[in-house]
PDB file of C-alpha atoms and ligand atoms in Angstrom:
ATOM      1  CA  UNK W   1      79.711  74.462 141.850  1.00 71.00           C
ATOM      2  CA  UNK W   2      76.695  73.252 143.578  1.00 85.00           C
ATOM      3  CA  UNK W   3      74.276  71.636 140.714  1.00 89.00           C
ATOM      4  CA  UNK W   4      71.531  74.359 142.135  1.00 96.00           C
ATOM      5  CA  UNK W   5      73.769  76.696 142.813  1.00 95.00           C
ATOM      6  CA  UNK W   6      73.915  78.366 146.287  1.00 97.00           C
ATOM      7  CA  UNK W   7      71.721  80.873 148.230  1.00 98.00           C
ATOM      8  CA  UNK W   8      72.739  82.547 151.299  1.00 98.00           C
ATOM      9  CA  UNK W   9      69.785  84.506 152.435  1.00 98.00           C
ATOM     10  CA  UNK W  10      69.609  86.655 155.284  1.00 98.00           C
ATOM     11  CA  UNK W  11      66.659  87.290 157.600  1.00 98.00           C
ATOM     12  CA  UNK W  12      66.614  90.546 159.227  1.00 98.00           C
ATOM     13  CA  UNK W  13      63.181  89.514 161.137  1.00 98.00           C
ATOM     14  CA  UNK W  14      62.691  93.164 163.718  1.00 98.00           C
ATOM     15  CA  UNK W  15      65.944  94.354 163.184  1.00 98.00           C
ATOM     16  CA  UNK W  16      67.847  97.400 161.459  1.00 98.00           C
ATOM     17  CA  UNK W  17      65.752 100.273 160.429  1.00 98.00           C
ATOM     18  CA  UNK W  18      66.390 102.291 157.429  1.00 98.00           C
ATOM     19  CA  UNK W  19      69.838 103.925 158.823  1.00 98.00           C
ATOM     20  CA  UNK W  20      71.076 100.914 160.137  1.00 98.00           C
ATOM     21  CA  UNK W  21      70.259  98.926 156.545  1.00 98.00           C
ATOM     22  CA  UNK W  22      72.286 101.641 154.496  1.00 97.00           C
ATOM     23  CA  UNK W  23      75.085 101.119 156.874  1.00 97.00           C
ATOM     24  CA  UNK W  24      75.471  97.387 156.659  1.00 98.00           C
ATOM     25  CA  UNK W  25      75.104  97.809 152.916  1.00 97.00           C
ATOM     26  CA  UNK W  26      77.651 100.075 152.690  1.00 96.00           C
ATOM     27  CA  UNK W  27      79.865  98.085 154.842  1.00 96.00           C
ATOM     28  CA  UNK W  28      79.090  94.644 153.639  1.00 96.00           C
ATOM     29  CA  UNK W  29      82.267  93.164 151.564  1.00 91.00           C
ATOM     30  CA  UNK W  30      80.800  91.701 148.880  1.00 92.00           C
ATOM     31  CA  UNK W  31      82.178  90.249 145.596  1.00 93.00           C
ATOM     32  CA  UNK W  32      80.262  88.589 142.941  1.00 94.00           C
ATOM     33  CA  UNK W  33      80.474  84.808 142.842  1.00 94.00           C
ATOM     34  CA  UNK W  34      79.087  82.386 139.875  1.00 93.00           C
ATOM     35  CA  UNK W  35      76.421  80.471 140.653  1.00 94.00           C
ATOM     36  CA  UNK W  36      75.588  81.779 144.122  1.00 97.00           C
ATOM     37  CA  UNK W  37      73.377  84.389 145.238  1.00 97.00           C
ATOM     38  CA  UNK W  38      73.088  86.429 148.047  1.00 98.00           C
ATOM     39  CA  UNK W  39      69.726  87.726 149.373  1.00 98.00           C
ATOM     40  CA  UNK W  40      68.473  89.794 152.399  1.00 98.00           C
ATOM     41  CA  UNK W  41      65.040  89.944 153.834  1.00 98.00           C
ATOM     42  CA  UNK W  42      64.966  93.454 155.489  1.00 98.00           C
ATOM     43  CA  UNK W  43      61.900  94.883 157.393  1.00 98.00           C
ATOM     44  CA  UNK W  44      59.063  96.555 155.268  1.00 98.00           C
ATOM     45  CA  UNK W  45      60.004 100.028 156.277  1.00 98.00           C
ATOM     46  CA  UNK W  46      63.523  98.848 155.321  1.00 98.00           C
ATOM     47  CA  UNK W  47      63.232  97.595 151.834  1.00 98.00           C
ATOM     48  CA  UNK W  48      63.215 100.799 149.911  1.00 98.00           C
ATOM     49  CA  UNK W  49      66.720 102.047 151.545  1.00 98.00           C
ATOM     50  CA  UNK W  50      68.108  98.298 151.079  1.00 98.00           C
ATOM     51  CA  UNK W  51      67.439  98.336 147.126  1.00 98.00           C
ATOM     52  CA  UNK W  52      68.861 101.840 146.988  1.00 97.00           C
ATOM     53  CA  UNK W  53      71.921 100.875 149.025  1.00 97.00           C
ATOM     54  CA  UNK W  54      72.647  97.961 146.556  1.00 97.00           C
ATOM     55  CA  UNK W  55      71.648  99.619 143.159  1.00 95.00           C
ATOM     56  CA  UNK W  56      73.621 102.395 144.056  1.00 93.00           C
ATOM     57  CA  UNK W  57      77.017 100.572 145.161  1.00 90.00           C
ATOM     58  CA  UNK W  58      76.292  98.113 142.155  1.00 91.00           C
ATOM     59  CA  UNK W  59      76.056  95.070 144.495  1.00 92.00           C
ATOM     60  CA  UNK W  60      73.999  92.132 142.914  1.00 94.00           C
ATOM     61  CA  UNK W  61      72.439  91.642 146.080  1.00 98.00           C
ATOM     62  CA  UNK W  62      68.337  90.422 146.014  1.00 98.00           C
ATOM     63  CA  UNK W  63      65.986  92.103 148.751  1.00 98.00           C
ATOM     64  CA  UNK W  64      63.165  90.572 149.341  1.00 98.00           C
ATOM     65  CA  UNK W  65      59.975  90.752 152.087  1.00 98.00           C
ATOM     66  CA  UNK W  66      59.699  88.686 155.052  1.00 98.00           C
ATOM     67  CA  UNK W  67      55.918  88.749 154.837  1.00 97.00           C
ATOM     68  CA  UNK W  68      52.756  90.007 152.524  1.00 96.00           C
ATOM     69  CA  UNK W  69      49.154  89.648 153.156  1.00 98.00           C
ATOM     70  CA  UNK W  70      47.454  87.430 150.050  1.00 98.00           C
ATOM     71  CA  UNK W  71      44.979  90.079 149.420  1.00 98.00           C
ATOM     72  CA  UNK W  72      46.062  92.590 147.103  1.00 98.00           C
ATOM     73  CA  UNK W  73      44.581  95.563 148.687  1.00 98.00           C
ATOM     74  CA  UNK W  74      41.457  96.333 150.943  1.00 98.00           C
ATOM     75  CA  UNK W  75      40.797  96.818 154.438  1.00 98.00           C
ATOM     76  CA  UNK W  76      43.481  94.860 156.287  1.00 98.00           C
ATOM     77  CA  UNK W  77      44.576  97.545 158.732  1.00 98.00           C
ATOM     78  CA  UNK W  78      48.534  97.104 159.078  1.00 97.00           C
ATOM     79  CA  UNK W  79      49.149  94.981 156.183  1.00 98.00           C
ATOM     80  CA  UNK W  80      51.008  95.246 153.247  1.00 98.00           C
ATOM     81  CA  UNK W  81      50.269  93.530 149.552  1.00 98.00           C
ATOM     82  CA  UNK W  82      52.247  92.232 146.633  1.00 98.00           C
ATOM     83  CA  UNK W  83      51.544  95.174 144.145  1.00 98.00           C
ATOM     84  CA  UNK W  84      52.807  97.879 146.720  1.00 98.00           C
ATOM     85  CA  UNK W  85      55.899  95.359 147.097  1.00 98.00           C
ATOM     86  CA  UNK W  86      56.661  95.283 143.649  1.00 98.00           C
ATOM     87  CA  UNK W  87      55.656  99.245 143.073  1.00 98.00           C
ATOM     88  CA  UNK W  88      58.925  99.559 144.903  1.00 98.00           C
ATOM     89  CA  UNK W  89      60.738  96.540 142.984  1.00 98.00           C
ATOM     90  CA  UNK W  90      60.680  93.626 145.320  1.00 98.00           C
ATOM     91  CA  UNK W  91      59.885  90.454 143.925  1.00 98.00           C
ATOM     92  CA  UNK W  92      61.033  87.953 146.458  1.00 98.00           C
ATOM     93  CA  UNK W  93      59.076  86.793 149.277  1.00 98.00           C
ATOM     94  CA  UNK W  94      59.903  84.678 152.564  1.00 98.00           C
ATOM     95  CA  UNK W  95      56.669  82.651 153.732  1.00 98.00           C
ATOM     96  CA  UNK W  96      56.126  80.122 156.437  1.00 97.00           C
ATOM     97  CA  UNK W  97      58.894  80.901 158.832  1.00 97.00           C
ATOM     98  CA  UNK W  98      58.208  79.512 162.148  1.00 95.00           C
ATOM     99  CA  UNK W  99      57.789  83.218 164.057  1.00 96.00           C
ATOM    100  CA  UNK W 100      55.146  83.683 161.804  1.00 97.00           C
ATOM    101  CA  UNK W 101      53.545  80.391 162.559  1.00 95.00           C
ATOM    102  CA  UNK W 102      54.406  80.648 166.146  1.00 94.00           C
ATOM    103  CA  UNK W 103      53.582  84.530 167.211  1.00 96.00           C
ATOM    104  CA  UNK W 104      50.989  85.112 164.367  1.00 97.00           C
ATOM    105  CA  UNK W 105      49.164  82.234 164.169  1.00 96.00           C
ATOM    106  CA  UNK W 106      49.853  81.293 160.462  1.00 96.00           C
ATOM    107  CA  UNK W 107      48.543  78.049 159.526  1.00 94.00           C
ATOM    108  CA  UNK W 108      49.357  76.093 156.984  1.00 92.00           C
ATOM    109  CA  UNK W 109      46.079  76.955 155.487  1.00 94.00           C
ATOM    110  CA  UNK W 110      46.933  80.509 155.821  1.00 96.00           C
ATOM    111  CA  UNK W 111      50.356  80.060 154.481  1.00 97.00           C
ATOM    112  CA  UNK W 112      49.229  77.716 151.297  1.00 97.00           C
ATOM    113  CA  UNK W 113      47.235  80.992 150.821  1.00 98.00           C
ATOM    114  CA  UNK W 114      49.599  83.351 150.509  1.00 98.00           C
ATOM    115  CA  UNK W 115      52.014  81.362 148.579  1.00 98.00           C
ATOM    116  CA  UNK W 116      49.562  80.713 145.696  1.00 98.00           C
ATOM    117  CA  UNK W 117      48.954  84.397 145.747  1.00 98.00           C
ATOM    118  CA  UNK W 118      52.763  85.348 145.838  1.00 98.00           C
ATOM    119  CA  UNK W 119      53.404  83.102 142.784  1.00 98.00           C
ATOM    120  CA  UNK W 120      50.156  84.452 140.923  1.00 98.00           C
ATOM    121  CA  UNK W 121      51.382  87.650 141.163  1.00 98.00           C
ATOM    122  CA  UNK W 122      54.831  86.748 140.140  1.00 98.00           C
ATOM    123  CA  UNK W 123      56.920  86.473 143.378  1.00 98.00           C
ATOM    124  CA  UNK W 124      59.712  84.099 143.970  1.00 98.00           C
ATOM    125  CA  UNK W 125      58.521  82.340 147.383  1.00 98.00           C
ATOM    126  CA  UNK W 126      61.378  80.790 149.939  1.00 98.00           C
ATOM    127  CA  UNK W 127      59.022  78.595 151.906  1.00 98.00           C
ATOM    128  CA  UNK W 128      60.109  77.979 155.491  1.00 98.00           C
ATOM    129  CA  UNK W 129      59.318  74.297 157.200  1.00 97.00           C
ATOM    130  CA  UNK W 130      60.637  73.032 160.389  1.00 96.00           C
ATOM    131  CA  UNK W 131      60.118  70.820 163.512  1.00 95.00           C
ATOM    132  CA  UNK W 132      59.879  71.602 167.140  1.00 93.00           C
ATOM    133  CA  UNK W 133      62.195  69.776 169.328  1.00 92.00           C
ATOM    134  CA  UNK W 134      59.164  67.933 171.142  1.00 93.00           C
ATOM    135  CA  UNK W 135      58.295  66.868 167.622  1.00 94.00           C
ATOM    136  CA  UNK W 136      62.121  65.772 166.643  1.00 92.00           C
ATOM    137  CA  UNK W 137      62.235  63.883 170.110  1.00 92.00           C
ATOM    138  CA  UNK W 138      59.019  62.343 169.773  1.00 95.00           C
ATOM    139  CA  UNK W 139      60.453  60.764 166.056  1.00 94.00           C
ATOM    140  CA  UNK W 140      58.153  62.918 164.453  1.00 96.00           C
ATOM    141  CA  UNK W 141      60.210  65.188 161.793  1.00 95.00           C
ATOM    142  CA  UNK W 142      59.325  63.483 158.919  1.00 94.00           C
ATOM    143  CA  UNK W 143      55.326  63.549 159.834  1.00 95.00           C
ATOM    144  CA  UNK W 144      55.298  67.083 160.374  1.00 95.00           C
ATOM    145  CA  UNK W 145      57.210  68.168 157.449  1.00 96.00           C
ATOM    146  CA  UNK W 146      55.195  66.111 155.098  1.00 95.00           C
ATOM    147  CA  UNK W 147      52.042  67.669 156.713  1.00 93.00           C
ATOM    148  CA  UNK W 148      53.460  71.290 156.433  1.00 93.00           C
ATOM    149  CA  UNK W 149      54.156  70.588 152.732  1.00 95.00           C
ATOM    150  CA  UNK W 150      51.356  68.656 151.628  1.00 93.00           C
ATOM    151  CA  UNK W 151      48.741  71.168 150.868  1.00 93.00           C
ATOM    152  CA  UNK W 152      51.656  72.501 148.700  1.00 96.00           C
ATOM    153  CA  UNK W 153      52.402  70.006 146.983  1.00 96.00           C
ATOM    154  CA  UNK W 154      48.972  68.915 146.264  1.00 96.00           C
ATOM    155  CA  UNK W 155      48.237  72.627 144.865  1.00 97.00           C
ATOM    156  CA  UNK W 156      48.777  73.044 140.926  1.00 98.00           C
ATOM    157  CA  UNK W 157      50.052  76.375 141.330  1.00 98.00           C
ATOM    158  CA  UNK W 158      52.269  75.565 143.698  1.00 98.00           C
ATOM    159  CA  UNK W 159      53.408  72.146 142.438  1.00 97.00           C
ATOM    160  CA  UNK W 160      54.278  73.883 139.057  1.00 97.00           C
ATOM    161  CA  UNK W 161      56.390  76.211 140.499  1.00 98.00           C
ATOM    162  CA  UNK W 162      58.841  74.007 142.539  1.00 98.00           C
ATOM    163  CA  UNK W 163      62.259  74.655 141.404  1.00 97.00           C
ATOM    164  CA  UNK W 164      61.663  77.764 139.706  1.00 97.00           C
ATOM    165  CA  UNK W 165      60.111  80.402 141.884  1.00 98.00           C
ATOM    166  CA  UNK W 166      59.233  78.137 144.949  1.00 98.00           C
ATOM    167  CA  UNK W 167      62.097  76.930 147.150  1.00 98.00           C
ATOM    168  CA  UNK W 168      62.734  75.615 150.497  1.00 98.00           C
ATOM    169  CA  UNK W 169      63.940  76.535 153.718  1.00 98.00           C
ATOM    170  CA  UNK W 170      64.339  73.595 156.325  1.00 97.00           C
ATOM    171  CA  UNK W 171      64.591  75.160 159.544  1.00 96.00           C
ATOM    172  CA  UNK W 172      64.485  73.320 162.902  1.00 95.00           C
ATOM    173  CA  UNK W 173      62.775  75.393 165.285  1.00 93.00           C
ATOM    174  CA  UNK W 174      64.789  74.092 167.954  1.00 92.00           C
ATOM    175  CA  UNK W 175      67.773  75.392 166.380  1.00 91.00           C
ATOM    176  CA  UNK W 176      66.545  78.882 165.462  1.00 89.00           C
ATOM    177  CA  UNK W 177      68.516  81.689 167.633  1.00 88.00           C
ATOM    178  CA  UNK W 178      69.188  78.973 170.352  1.00 89.00           C
ATOM    179  CA  UNK W 179      72.822  78.414 169.291  1.00 86.00           C
ATOM    180  CA  UNK W 180      71.798  74.653 168.742  1.00 85.00           C
ATOM    181  CA  UNK W 181      72.666  73.875 164.991  1.00 85.00           C
ATOM    182  CA  UNK W 182      71.671  70.606 163.627  1.00 86.00           C
ATOM    183  CA  UNK W 183      74.616  68.493 162.758  1.00 93.00           C
ATOM    184  CA  UNK W 184      75.615  68.703 159.025  1.00 95.00           C
ATOM    185  CA  UNK W 185      74.698  64.904 159.387  1.00 95.00           C
ATOM    186  CA  UNK W 186      70.777  65.450 160.705  1.00 93.00           C
ATOM    187  CA  UNK W 187      70.589  68.465 158.531  1.00 95.00           C
ATOM    188  CA  UNK W 188      71.352  66.511 155.495  1.00 96.00           C
ATOM    189  CA  UNK W 189      69.482  63.474 156.564  1.00 96.00           C
ATOM    190  CA  UNK W 190      66.292  65.715 156.553  1.00 96.00           C
ATOM    191  CA  UNK W 191      67.017  67.671 153.298  1.00 97.00           C
ATOM    192  CA  UNK W 192      67.705  64.147 151.597  1.00 97.00           C
ATOM    193  CA  UNK W 193      64.256  63.011 152.814  1.00 95.00           C
ATOM    194  CA  UNK W 194      62.177  66.006 151.754  1.00 97.00           C
ATOM    195  CA  UNK W 195      64.082  65.854 148.375  1.00 97.00           C
ATOM    196  CA  UNK W 196      62.746  62.314 148.123  1.00 97.00           C
ATOM    197  CA  UNK W 197      58.917  63.512 149.115  1.00 97.00           C
ATOM    198  CA  UNK W 198      59.423  65.925 146.263  1.00 97.00           C
ATOM    199  CA  UNK W 199      60.565  63.342 144.032  1.00 97.00           C
ATOM    200  CA  UNK W 200      57.615  61.323 144.603  1.00 96.00           C
ATOM    201  CA  UNK W 201      55.122  63.884 144.479  1.00 96.00           C
ATOM    202  CA  UNK W 202      56.621  66.309 141.328  1.00 96.00           C
ATOM    203  CA  UNK W 203      59.046  64.056 139.444  1.00 96.00           C
ATOM    204  CA  UNK W 204      62.836  63.997 139.491  1.00 96.00           C
ATOM    205  CA  UNK W 205      63.035  66.810 137.285  1.00 95.00           C
ATOM    206  CA  UNK W 206      61.120  69.302 139.724  1.00 95.00           C
ATOM    207  CA  UNK W 207      62.598  67.900 142.822  1.00 96.00           C
ATOM    208  CA  UNK W 208      66.247  68.272 141.776  1.00 96.00           C
ATOM    209  CA  UNK W 209      65.526  71.776 140.973  1.00 97.00           C
ATOM    210  CA  UNK W 210      64.223  72.886 144.038  1.00 97.00           C
ATOM    211  CA  UNK W 211      67.145  74.616 146.327  1.00 98.00           C
ATOM    212  CA  UNK W 212      66.405  73.594 150.191  1.00 98.00           C
ATOM    213  CA  UNK W 213      68.435  75.991 152.169  1.00 98.00           C
ATOM    214  CA  UNK W 214      69.042  75.176 155.896  1.00 97.00           C
ATOM    215  CA  UNK W 215      68.394  77.619 158.601  1.00 96.00           C
ATOM    216  CA  UNK W 216      68.913  77.763 162.563  1.00 95.00           C
ATOM    217  CA  UNK W 217      72.015  78.897 164.139  1.00 94.00           C
ATOM    218  CA  UNK W 218      74.026  79.090 160.992  1.00 96.00           C
ATOM    219  CA  UNK W 219      77.279  80.741 161.656  1.00 96.00           C
ATOM    220  CA  UNK W 220      81.139  81.255 160.199  1.00 97.00           C
ATOM    221  CA  UNK W 221      82.079  78.077 162.185  1.00 96.00           C
ATOM    222  CA  UNK W 222      79.798  75.608 160.909  1.00 96.00           C
ATOM    223  CA  UNK W 223      78.380  77.079 157.347  1.00 97.00           C
ATOM    224  CA  UNK W 224      81.094  75.448 155.461  1.00 97.00           C
ATOM    225  CA  UNK W 225      80.215  71.752 156.888  1.00 97.00           C
ATOM    226  CA  UNK W 226      76.491  72.319 156.309  1.00 97.00           C
ATOM    227  CA  UNK W 227      77.341  73.626 152.826  1.00 96.00           C
ATOM    228  CA  UNK W 228      79.573  70.373 151.973  1.00 96.00           C
ATOM    229  CA  UNK W 229      76.036  68.167 152.285  1.00 96.00           C
ATOM    230  CA  UNK W 230      75.081  67.393 149.194  1.00 95.00           C
ATOM    231  CA  UNK W 231      71.285  68.013 149.704  1.00 96.00           C
ATOM    232  CA  UNK W 232      72.104  71.655 151.035  1.00 97.00           C
ATOM    233  CA  UNK W 233      71.723  74.463 148.822  1.00 98.00           C
ATOM    234  CA  UNK W 234      72.232  77.715 151.108  1.00 98.00           C
ATOM    235  CA  UNK W 235      71.559  79.061 154.167  1.00 98.00           C
ATOM    236  CA  UNK W 236      68.720  81.000 155.783  1.00 98.00           C
ATOM    237  CA  UNK W 237      70.587  83.076 158.291  1.00 98.00           C
ATOM    238  CA  UNK W 238      69.200  85.206 161.521  1.00 98.00           C
ATOM    239  CA  UNK W 239      71.439  86.369 163.854  1.00 97.00           C
ATOM    240  CA  UNK W 240      74.723  86.185 162.127  1.00 98.00           C
ATOM    241  CA  UNK W 241      72.860  88.040 158.617  1.00 98.00           C
ATOM    242  CA  UNK W 242      72.900  91.393 160.942  1.00 98.00           C
ATOM    243  CA  UNK W 243      76.126  92.389 161.083  1.00 98.00           C
ATOM    244  CA  UNK W 244      78.366  92.961 157.906  1.00 98.00           C
ATOM    245  CA  UNK W 245      81.470  91.063 159.145  1.00 98.00           C
ATOM    246  CA  UNK W 246      79.455  87.569 159.963  1.00 98.00           C
ATOM    247  CA  UNK W 247      77.455  88.005 156.877  1.00 98.00           C
ATOM    248  CA  UNK W 248      80.361  88.834 154.593  1.00 98.00           C
ATOM    249  CA  UNK W 249      82.304  85.639 156.291  1.00 98.00           C
ATOM    250  CA  UNK W 250      79.362  83.362 155.473  1.00 98.00           C
ATOM    251  CA  UNK W 251      79.480  84.823 151.637  1.00 98.00           C
ATOM    252  CA  UNK W 252      83.276  84.253 151.649  1.00 97.00           C
ATOM    253  CA  UNK W 253      83.286  80.487 152.715  1.00 97.00           C
ATOM    254  CA  UNK W 254      80.896  79.765 149.359  1.00 96.00           C
ATOM    255  CA  UNK W 255      83.540  78.152 146.993  1.00 90.00           C
ATOM    256  CA  UNK W 256      83.963  80.129 144.046  1.00 82.00           C
TER     257      UNK W 256
HETATM  258  P1  LIG E 301      68.997  82.098 163.247  1.00 85.30           P
HETATM  259  O1  LIG E 301      67.693  82.455 162.244  1.00 85.30           O
HETATM  260  O2  LIG E 301      70.221  82.036 162.562  1.00 85.30           O
HETATM  261  O3  LIG E 301      69.287  83.374 163.923  1.00 85.30           O
HETATM  262  O4  LIG E 301      68.875  80.797 164.169  1.00 85.30           O
HETATM  263  C1  LIG E 301      67.231  81.682 161.181  1.00 85.30           C
HETATM  264  C2  LIG E 301      65.732  82.060 160.878  1.00 85.30           C
HETATM  265  O5  LIG E 301      64.946  82.417 161.753  1.00 85.30           O
HETATM  266  O6  LIG E 301      65.443  82.150 159.702  1.00 85.30           O
END
């Protein structure tokens, strides 16, 4: 068993309305595994159905939101707040996904504000970071990841939450939805350097408790190798989380 446990998280992005969500959970082969957690981030609209589906089937699957607004209420047309999510029983949120950064203009400052607000409201946050292909080819991977994390590490609320209610997903942007997975060696090297950065800034105990998930074209054919790496504590999965068969196959690859 891994020291930090294993988290298998599915990010459905803008897929699966309530009907498809219900069908997914009905068909998903699931059995409890010690030391491993399964979580799905459906669209806002499918959150209630997802919760009802897992609760009524007695499946211990966590359900989280893909985003939220840092303010608790107000004139923010089209947005969803933390208290609204908590009212329906959601206590997990995914923040900083590269698609939020790229298509919705979320800067490190915006992501920090959301992260702090989420933690203050009692959410558990999975914070995504990752470099583009141009940045990797220019040898800037470390600098980019450090930049994406530095304001979070410097914030006292976030710093105190790392390893308890704040965890990381490393998702190289060039690997998301492209079929180009980072090799286990590339991923492990980056995860290990992220853990050293956490150790330097937060100290060993906190750094050792932070789960660092790998994301980017994770499939049943590469997950076992990734999971075998010392600093990879699970996967954040897009495409392969949409079908119960492939997500179930990923779950079955986690050693009991
Ligand atoms: P992918 O997406 O597995 O389809 O590459 C991962 C993600 O964006 O979280």
